[in-house]
Amino acid sequence: MDLLSRAAYHCCWVQSVRASPVALVGIVLAVITVAYTVRLGLGPGLSRQKTSAWTTDDTRATHEEASPRGDAAAGVAIVPLHDFDWTAEEPVKYLPVKPVYHITMALQKDTPSDLITIDRDYLHRITLRRRLISQKGSAVHDCLPRGHESVSELYAYLLHDYLPVRYPTMFRLSADASQCENLVTGRRFPLEPPPPLPAAALGALGEMVEEDIFLLHPTPDGHLCVAFVCCFPAGFDPSEKFGKLIKDIHAPVPSYDRIGPSMESFFCKLQVGKSVKRLNVNLSPTPTKCLEWKRRTETKFRVEDEG
């Protein structure tokens, strides 16, 4: 694996899918994690990672068609990749990275079609995710009672509206539109979230896409993490973020207080069909994707600029 594909990034897409933004979904490694100043020289200890997010309704539109239709219910067209060959797709190279980063939300416009990314490492990582979900259980996926409907809606959206449309060479619906088949793994999943809810639905999502997922609900005190499936955390225990407000999740982040109110305001103003993304850099001491979550010691280190 080359240097660029070892660089660890959090790509966060924020997309409003339904008309009522009641569930925020963060995909991979942190709930809109905040990057802070780092002098970066990319070395062997870095690994590539990504995150996404969007908003949805708690209610799902009835699916009457027997074939993929894109996200027509939300008025958002998903662009199909008809000739996509995942085995030949190179990992996205997010470099260059500026050596000094001043804390901001650093949002960029994006498209709903780019919500999920897939490359040549898909099968390896999906296989690892399936094993971790089986072995670690609630340490890598869980849901509060108030998040059950949001999990069901997200499950239906990805398996019916998104994956078979965006990646038709990898995912397809059965003839009676009751199942979604992963053509890479041969695994099939019902379009109606399977019991027991919501664990089975989160587990299925965890082995269909390699992005990690966090669902947030608005509350009078801020946005609350109500559900997650996270197999590749960036040096934290995802179960410790579960059931917490964003401001409490990010309490250890240096200078988070500078952008915390802006983050909450941004989430509240998400619009249907609008997508944005952001990048974070993560330094990892090991190439292992499922990191040791409990840090037993604090080690000071410095990363020098290359050249």
Coordinates of N, CA and C in Angstrom, one line a residue, residues 104-300:
T104 N -11.6 25.2 12.1 CA -12.8 25.7 11.5 C -13.7 24.6 11.2
M105 N -14.9 24.8 10.7 CA -15.8 23.7 10.2 C -15.3 23.2 8.9
A106 N -14.7 24.0 8.1 CA -14.0 23.6 6.8 C -14.9 22.8 5.9
L107 N -16.1 23.3 5.7 CA -17.1 22.5 4.9 C -16.9 22.8 3.4
Q108 N -17.2 21.8 2.6 CA -17.1 21.9 1.2 C -18.4 21.3 0.6
K109 N -18.8 21.9 -0.6 CA -20.0 21.4 -1.3 C -19.7 20.0 -1.8
D110 N -20.7 19.1 -1.8 CA -20.6 17.8 -2.4 C -21.9 17.4 -3.0
T111 N -22.0 16.2 -3.6 CA -23.2 15.7 -4.2 C -23.8 14.5 -3.5
P112 N -25.1 14.3 -3.4 CA -25.7 13.2 -2.8 C -25.2 11.8 -3.3
S113 N -24.8 11.8 -4.6 CA -24.4 10.6 -5.3 C -23.1 10.1 -4.7
D114 N -22.3 11.0 -4.1 CA -21.0 10.6 -3.6 C -21.0 10.2 -2.1
L115 N -22.2 10.0 -1.6 CA -22.3 9.6 -0.1 C -21.5 8.5 0.3
I116 N -21.5 7.4 -0.5 CA -20.8 6.2 -0.2 C -19.7 6.0 -1.3
T117 N -18.5 5.7 -0.8 CA -17.3 5.5 -1.8 C -16.9 4.0 -1.6
I118 N -16.4 3.5 -2.7 CA -16.0 2.1 -2.8 C -14.7 2.0 -3.7
D119 N -13.8 1.2 -3.2 CA -12.5 1.0 -4.0 C -12.1 -0.4 -4.0
R120 N -10.9 -0.7 -4.4 CA -10.4 -2.1 -4.6 C -10.2 -2.8 -3.3
D121 N -10.2 -2.1 -2.2 CA -10.0 -2.8 -0.9 C -11.4 -3.1 -0.2
Y122 N -12.5 -2.9 -1.0 CA -13.8 -3.1 -0.4 C -14.0 -4.5 0.2
L123 N -13.7 -5.6 -0.5 CA -14.0 -6.9 0.0 C -13.2 -7.2 1.3
H124 N -11.9 -6.8 1.3 CA -11.1 -7.0 2.5 C -11.7 -6.3 3.7
R125 N -12.0 -5.1 3.6 CA -12.5 -4.3 4.7 C -13.9 -4.8 5.1
I126 N -14.8 -5.1 4.2 CA -16.1 -5.6 4.5 C -16.0 -6.9 5.3
T127 N -15.1 -7.8 4.9 CA -15.0 -9.1 5.5 C -14.5 -8.8 7.0
L128 N -13.6 -7.9 7.2 CA -13.1 -7.6 8.5 C -14.3 -7.0 9.3
R129 N -15.1 -6.1 8.7 CA -16.2 -5.5 9.5 C -17.2 -6.5 9.9
R130 N -17.5 -7.5 9.1 CA -18.4 -8.5 9.4 C -17.9 -9.3 10.7
R131 N -16.7 -9.6 10.7 CA -16.1 -10.4 11.8 C -16.1 -9.5 13.1
L132 N -15.8 -8.2 13.0 CA -15.8 -7.4 14.2 C -17.2 -7.2 14.7
I133 N -18.2 -7.1 13.9 CA -19.6 -6.9 14.3 C -20.0 -8.2 15.0
S134 N -19.6 -9.4 14.5 CA -20.0 -10.6 15.2 C -19.3 -10.8 16.5
Q135 N -18.0 -10.4 16.6 CA -17.2 -10.6 17.8 C -17.5 -9.6 18.9
K136 N -17.7 -8.3 18.5 CA -17.7 -7.2 19.5 C -19.1 -6.7 19.9
G137 N -20.1 -7.1 19.1 CA -21.5 -6.8 19.4 C -21.7 -5.3 19.7
S138 N -22.3 -5.0 20.9 CA -22.7 -3.6 21.2 C -21.5 -2.7 21.4
A139 N -20.3 -3.2 21.4 CA -19.1 -2.3 21.4 C -18.9 -1.6 20.1
V140 N -19.5 -2.2 19.0 CA -19.3 -1.5 17.7 C -20.7 -1.2 17.0
H141 N -21.8 -1.5 17.6 CA -23.1 -1.0 17.2 C -24.1 -1.1 18.3
D142 N -25.0 0.0 18.3 CA -26.0 0.0 19.4 C -27.0 1.1 19.0
C143 N -28.1 1.1 19.7 CA -29.2 2.1 19.4 C -30.1 2.4 20.6
L144 N -30.4 3.6 20.8 CA -31.4 4.0 21.8 C -32.8 3.7 21.3
P145 N -33.7 3.5 22.2 CA -35.1 3.2 21.7 C -35.6 4.3 20.8
R146 N -35.3 5.6 21.0 CA -35.8 6.7 20.2 C -35.1 6.7 18.8
G147 N -34.1 5.9 18.6 CA -33.4 5.9 17.3 C -33.9 4.7 16.4
H148 N -34.8 3.9 16.8 CA -35.2 2.7 16.0 C -35.7 3.0 14.7
E149 N -36.6 4.0 14.6 CA -37.2 4.4 13.4 C -36.2 5.0 12.4
S150 N -35.2 5.7 12.9 CA -34.2 6.3 12.1 C -33.3 5.3 11.5
V151 N -33.0 4.2 12.3 CA -32.2 3.1 11.8 C -33.0 2.4 10.6
S152 N -34.3 2.2 10.8 CA -35.1 1.5 9.8 C -35.1 2.4 8.5
E153 N -35.2 3.7 8.7 CA -35.3 4.5 7.5 C -33.9 4.5 6.7
L154 N -32.9 4.6 7.5 CA -31.5 4.6 6.9 C -31.3 3.3 6.1
Y155 N -31.7 2.2 6.8 CA -31.5 0.9 6.2 C -32.2 0.8 4.9
A156 N -33.5 1.2 4.9 CA -34.3 1.2 3.6 C -33.7 2.1 2.6
Y157 N -33.3 3.2 2.9 CA -32.7 4.2 1.9 C -31.5 3.6 1.3
L158 N -30.5 3.1 2.1 CA -29.3 2.6 1.5 C -29.5 1.3 0.7
L159 N -30.3 0.4 1.2 CA -30.5 -0.9 0.5 C -31.4 -0.9 -0.7
H160 N -32.4 0.1 -0.7 CA -33.3 0.1 -1.8 C -33.0 1.3 -2.7
D161 N -32.8 2.5 -2.2 CA -32.7 3.7 -3.0 C -31.3 4.0 -3.5
Y162 N -30.3 3.7 -2.7 CA -29.0 4.2 -3.0 C -28.1 3.1 -3.6
L163 N -27.8 2.1 -2.9 CA -26.7 1.1 -3.4 C -27.0 0.5 -4.7
P164 N -28.3 0.0 -4.9 CA -28.5 -0.7 -6.2 C -28.5 0.3 -7.4
V165 N -28.8 1.6 -7.1 CA -28.8 2.6 -8.1 C -27.4 3.2 -8.4
R166 N -26.7 3.5 -7.4 CA -25.3 4.0 -7.6 C -24.3 3.0 -8.1
Y167 N -24.4 1.8 -7.5 CA -23.5 0.7 -7.9 C -24.2 -0.5 -8.4
P168 N -24.8 -0.5 -9.6 CA -25.6 -1.6 -10.0 C -24.7 -2.8 -10.4
T169 N -23.4 -2.7 -10.5 CA -22.6 -3.9 -10.7 C -22.2 -4.6 -9.5
M170 N -22.6 -4.0 -8.3 CA -22.3 -4.6 -7.0 C -23.5 -5.0 -6.2
F171 N -24.6 -4.3 -6.4 CA -25.8 -4.5 -5.6 C -27.0 -4.5 -6.5
R172 N -27.9 -5.5 -6.3 CA -29.1 -5.5 -7.1 C -30.3 -6.0 -6.2
L173 N -31.5 -5.6 -6.6 CA -32.7 -6.0 -6.0 C -33.2 -7.3 -6.6
S174 N -33.9 -8.1 -5.7 CA -34.5 -9.3 -6.2 C -35.6 -9.0 -7.1
A175 N -36.1 -10.0 -7.9 CA -37.2 -9.8 -8.8 C -38.4 -9.3 -8.2
D176 N -38.7 -9.7 -7.0 CA -39.9 -9.3 -6.2 C -39.6 -8.1 -5.3
A177 N -38.4 -7.5 -5.5 CA -38.0 -6.3 -4.7 C -38.2 -6.5 -3.2
S178 N -37.9 -7.7 -2.8 CA -37.9 -8.0 -1.3 C -36.6 -8.0 -0.7
Q179 N -35.5 -8.2 -1.5 CA -34.2 -8.3 -1.0 C -33.2 -7.5 -1.8
C180 N -32.1 -7.2 -1.1 CA -30.9 -6.5 -1.8 C -29.8 -7.5 -1.7
E181 N -29.2 -7.8 -2.8 CA -28.1 -8.8 -2.9 C -26.7 -8.0 -3.1
N182 N -25.8 -8.4 -2.3 CA -24.4 -7.9 -2.5 C -23.7 -8.9 -3.4
L183 N -23.5 -8.4 -4.6 CA -22.9 -9.3 -5.7 C -21.4 -9.7 -5.4
V184 N -20.8 -8.9 -4.5 CA -19.4 -9.2 -4.2 C -19.3 -10.3 -3.2
T185 N -20.1 -10.2 -2.2 CA -20.0 -11.2 -1.1 C -21.0 -12.3 -1.2
G186 N -22.1 -12.1 -2.1 CA -23.1 -13.1 -2.2 C -24.2 -13.1 -1.1
R187 N -24.0 -12.1 -0.2 CA -25.0 -12.0 0.9 C -26.2 -11.3 0.5
R188 N -27.4 -11.7 1.0 CA -28.7 -11.1 0.7 C -29.3 -10.5 2.0
F189 N -30.0 -9.4 1.9 CA -30.6 -8.8 3.1 C -32.0 -8.3 2.6
P190 N -33.0 -8.6 3.5 CA -34.4 -8.1 3.2 C -34.5 -6.6 3.2
L191 N -35.3 -6.1 2.3 CA -35.5 -4.6 2.3 C -36.2 -4.1 3.5
E192 N -37.1 -4.9 4.1 CA -37.6 -4.5 5.4 C -36.6 -4.9 6.5
P193 N -36.3 -3.9 7.4 CA -35.3 -4.2 8.4 C -35.6 -5.5 9.1
P194 N -34.6 -6.4 9.2 CA -34.8 -7.7 9.8 C -34.8 -7.7 11.4
P195 N -35.5 -8.6 12.0 CA -35.4 -8.7 13.5 C -34.1 -9.4 13.9
P196 N -33.6 -9.2 15.1 CA -34.2 -8.2 16.1 C -33.8 -6.8 15.7
L197 N -34.7 -5.9 15.8 CA -34.4 -4.5 15.6 C -33.9 -3.9 16.8
P198 N -32.9 -2.9 16.7 CA -32.3 -2.5 15.4 C -30.9 -3.1 15.2
A199 N -30.6 -4.1 16.0 CA -29.2 -4.7 16.0 C -28.9 -5.3 14.6
A200 N -29.9 -6.1 14.1 CA -29.7 -6.8 12.8 C -29.5 -5.8 11.7
A201 N -30.3 -4.7 11.7 CA -30.2 -3.7 10.6 C -28.9 -3.0 10.7
L202 N -28.4 -2.6 11.8 CA -27.1 -2.0 11.9 C -26.0 -2.9 11.5
G203 N -26.1 -4.2 11.9 CA -25.1 -5.2 11.5 C -25.1 -5.3 10.0
A204 N -26.2 -5.4 9.4 CA -26.3 -5.5 7.9 C -25.7 -4.3 7.2
L205 N -26.0 -3.1 7.7 CA -25.4 -1.9 7.1 C -23.9 -1.9 7.3
G206 N -23.4 -2.4 8.5 CA -22.0 -2.5 8.7 C -21.2 -3.4 7.8
E207 N -21.9 -4.4 7.2 CA -21.2 -5.2 6.2 C -21.6 -5.0 4.8
M208 N -22.4 -4.0 4.6 CA -22.7 -3.6 3.2 C -21.9 -2.4 2.7
V209 N -21.6 -1.5 3.6 CA -20.8 -0.3 3.3 C -19.7 -0.2 4.3
E210 N -18.5 0.3 4.0 CA -17.4 0.3 4.9 C -17.3 1.6 5.7
E211 N -18.2 2.6 5.3 CA -18.3 3.8 6.1 C -18.9 3.5 7.5
D212 N -18.4 4.1 8.5 CA -19.0 3.9 9.8 C -20.1 5.0 10.0
I213 N -21.1 4.7 10.8 CA -22.3 5.4 10.8 C -22.7 5.9 12.2
F214 N -23.0 7.1 12.4 CA -23.5 7.7 13.6 C -24.8 8.4 13.3
L215 N -25.9 8.1 14.1 CA -27.2 8.8 13.9 C -27.4 9.8 15.0
L216 N -27.8 11.0 14.7 CA -28.0 12.1 15.7 C -29.4 12.5 15.6
H217 N -30.0 12.9 16.8 CA -31.3 13.5 16.9 C -31.2 14.8 17.6
P218 N -31.9 15.8 17.1 CA -31.9 17.1 17.8 C -32.7 17.0 19.1
T219 N -32.2 17.7 20.1 CA -32.8 17.8 21.4 C -32.7 19.3 21.9
P220 N -33.5 19.7 22.9 CA -33.3 21.0 23.4 C -31.9 21.4 23.9
D221 N -31.1 20.4 24.2 CA -29.8 20.6 24.7 C -28.7 20.4 23.6
G222 N -29.1 20.1 22.4 CA -28.2 19.9 21.3 C -28.4 18.5 20.7
H223 N -27.6 18.2 19.7 CA -27.8 16.9 19.0 C -27.2 15.7 19.7
L224 N -28.0 14.6 19.8 CA -27.7 13.5 20.6 C -27.4 12.3 19.7
C225 N -26.4 11.5 20.0 CA -26.0 10.3 19.3 C -27.0 9.2 19.7
V226 N -27.9 8.8 18.8 CA -28.9 7.8 19.2 C -28.6 6.4 18.7
A227 N -27.7 6.3 17.7 CA -27.4 5.0 17.2 C -26.0 5.1 16.4
F228 N -25.4 3.9 16.3 CA -24.1 3.9 15.6 C -23.7 2.5 15.2
V229 N -22.9 2.4 14.1 CA -22.2 1.2 13.8 C -20.8 1.7 13.4
C230 N -19.8 1.3 14.1 CA -18.4 1.9 13.9 C -17.4 0.8 14.2
C231 N -16.8 0.3 13.2 CA -15.8 -0.8 13.3 C -14.4 -0.2 13.2
F232 N -14.2 0.9 12.6 CA -12.8 1.5 12.4 C -12.7 2.8 13.1
P233 N -12.8 2.9 14.4 CA -12.7 4.1 15.1 C -11.3 4.7 15.1
A234 N -11.2 6.0 15.1 CA -9.9 6.7 15.0 C -9.3 6.9 16.4
G235 N -9.0 5.8 17.1 CA -8.3 5.9 18.4 C -9.3 6.2 19.5
F236 N -10.6 5.9 19.4 CA -11.5 6.1 20.5 C -12.5 4.9 20.6
D237 N -13.2 4.8 21.7 CA -14.1 3.8 21.9 C -15.5 4.3 21.4
P238 N -16.0 3.9 20.3 CA -17.3 4.4 19.8 C -18.4 4.2 20.7
S239 N -18.4 3.2 21.5 CA -19.5 3.0 22.5 C -19.6 4.0 23.6
E240 N -18.5 4.7 23.8 CA -18.4 5.8 24.8 C -19.0 7.0 24.3
K241 N -19.2 7.2 23.0 CA -19.8 8.3 22.4 C -21.4 8.2 22.3
F242 N -21.8 6.9 22.4 CA -23.2 6.6 22.2 C -24.0 7.2 23.4
G243 N -25.2 7.8 23.0 CA -26.1 8.3 24.1 C -25.6 9.6 24.6
K244 N -24.6 10.3 24.0 CA -24.1 11.6 24.4 C -24.4 12.7 23.4
L245 N -24.4 13.9 23.9 CA -24.6 15.1 23.1 C -23.3 15.4 22.4
I246 N -23.4 16.0 21.2 CA -22.2 16.3 20.5 C -21.2 17.2 21.3
K247 N -21.7 18.1 22.1 CA -20.8 18.9 22.9 C -20.0 18.1 23.9
D248 N -20.7 17.1 24.4 CA -20.0 16.2 25.4 C -19.0 15.2 24.7
I249 N -19.4 14.8 23.5 CA -18.5 13.9 22.7 C -17.2 14.6 22.4
H250 N -17.3 15.9 22.1 CA -16.1 16.7 21.7 C -15.5 17.4 22.8
A251 N -15.9 17.2 24.0 CA -15.3 17.9 25.1 C -13.8 17.9 25.2
P252 N -13.2 16.7 24.9 CA -11.7 16.6 24.9 C -11.0 17.3 23.8
V253 N -11.7 17.7 22.7 CA -11.1 18.3 21.5 C -10.6 19.7 21.8
P254 N -9.3 20.0 21.6 CA -8.8 21.3 21.8 C -9.5 22.4 21.0
S255 N -10.0 23.5 21.6 CA -10.6 24.6 21.0 C -12.0 24.3 20.4
Y256 N -12.6 23.2 20.8 CA -13.9 22.8 20.2 C -14.9 23.9 20.6
D257 N -14.7 24.6 21.7 CA -15.7 25.6 22.1 C -15.8 26.7 21.1
R258 N -14.8 26.9 20.2 CA -14.8 27.9 19.2 C -15.8 27.7 18.1
I259 N -16.1 26.4 17.8 CA -17.0 26.1 16.7 C -18.2 25.2 17.1
G260 N -18.3 24.9 18.4 CA -19.4 24.1 18.9 C -20.7 24.7 18.6
P261 N -21.0 26.0 18.9 CA -22.3 26.6 18.6 C -22.5 26.6 17.1
S262 N -21.5 26.8 16.3 CA -21.6 26.9 14.8 C -22.1 25.5 14.3
M263 N -21.5 24.4 14.9 CA -21.9 23.1 14.4 C -23.4 22.8 14.7
E264 N -23.8 23.2 15.9 CA -25.2 22.9 16.3 C -26.1 23.8 15.3
S265 N -25.7 25.0 15.1 CA -26.5 25.8 14.2 C -26.6 25.3 12.8
F266 N -25.4 24.7 12.3 CA -25.3 24.2 11.0 C -26.3 23.0 10.9
F267 N -26.2 22.0 11.8 CA -27.1 20.9 11.8 C -28.6 21.3 11.7
C268 N -28.9 22.3 12.5 CA -30.3 22.7 12.5 C -30.8 23.3 11.2
K269 N -29.9 23.8 10.4 CA -30.2 24.5 9.1 C -30.0 23.6 7.9
L270 N -29.7 22.3 8.1 CA -29.6 21.4 6.9 C -30.8 21.4 6.0
Q271 N -30.5 21.5 4.7 CA -31.6 21.5 3.7 C -31.7 20.2 3.0
V272 N -32.9 19.9 2.5 CA -33.1 18.6 1.8 C -32.3 18.7 0.5
G273 N -31.6 17.6 0.2 CA -30.9 17.5 -1.1 C -29.6 18.2 -1.1
K274 N -29.2 18.9 -0.1 CA -27.9 19.6 0.0 C -26.8 18.7 0.6
S275 N -25.7 18.6 0.0 CA -24.6 17.8 0.6 C -23.3 18.7 0.8
V276 N -22.7 18.4 1.9 CA -21.4 19.0 2.1 C -20.4 18.0 2.7
K277 N -19.1 18.3 2.6 CA -18.2 17.3 3.2 C -17.1 18.1 3.9
R278 N -16.3 17.4 4.7 CA -15.1 18.0 5.3 C -14.1 16.9 5.5
L279 N -12.8 17.3 5.6 CA -11.8 16.3 5.8 C -11.1 16.6 7.1
N280 N -10.7 15.5 7.8 CA -9.9 15.5 9.0 C -8.7 14.6 8.8
V281 N -7.6 14.9 9.4 CA -6.4 14.1 9.4 C -6.3 13.4 10.7
N282 N -6.0 12.1 10.6 CA -5.9 11.3 11.8 C -4.5 10.6 11.8
L283 N -3.8 10.7 12.9 CA -2.5 10.0 13.0 C -2.7 8.7 13.8
S284 N -2.3 7.6 13.2 CA -2.5 6.3 13.8 C -1.1 5.6 14.1
P285 N -0.9 5.1 15.3 CA 0.4 4.4 15.6 C 0.5 3.0 15.0
T286 N -0.6 2.5 14.4 CA -0.6 1.1 13.9 C -1.4 1.1 12.6
P287 N -1.1 0.2 11.7 CA -1.9 0.0 10.5 C -3.3 -0.7 10.8
T288 N -3.4 -1.3 12.0 CA -4.6 -2.0 12.4 C -5.8 -1.0 12.3
K289 N -6.9 -1.4 11.6 CA -8.1 -0.5 11.5 C -8.9 -0.5 12.8
C290 N -9.1 -1.6 13.4 CA -9.9 -1.6 14.6 C -8.9 -1.4 15.8
L291 N -8.7 -0.1 16.2 CA -7.7 0.3 17.1 C -8.0 -0.1 18.5
E292 N -6.9 -0.1 19.3 CA -7.1 -0.3 20.7 C -7.8 1.0 21.2
W293 N -9.0 0.8 21.8 CA -9.8 2.0 22.2 C -9.3 2.6 23.5
K294 N -8.8 1.8 24.4 CA -8.4 2.4 25.7 C -7.0 2.8 25.7
R295 N -6.7 4.0 25.8 CA -5.3 4.5 25.8 C -4.8 4.4 27.2
R296 N -3.8 3.5 27.4 CA -3.3 3.2 28.7 C -2.2 4.3 29.1
T297 N -1.6 4.9 28.1 CA -0.6 5.9 28.5 C -0.7 7.0 27.5
E298 N -0.2 8.2 27.9 CA -0.2 9.4 27.0 C 1.2 9.6 26.6
T299 N 1.5 9.5 25.3 CA 2.8 9.7 24.8 C 2.9 10.9 24.0
K300 N 3.9 11.8 24.3 CA 4.1 13.0 23.6 C 5.0 12.7 22.4

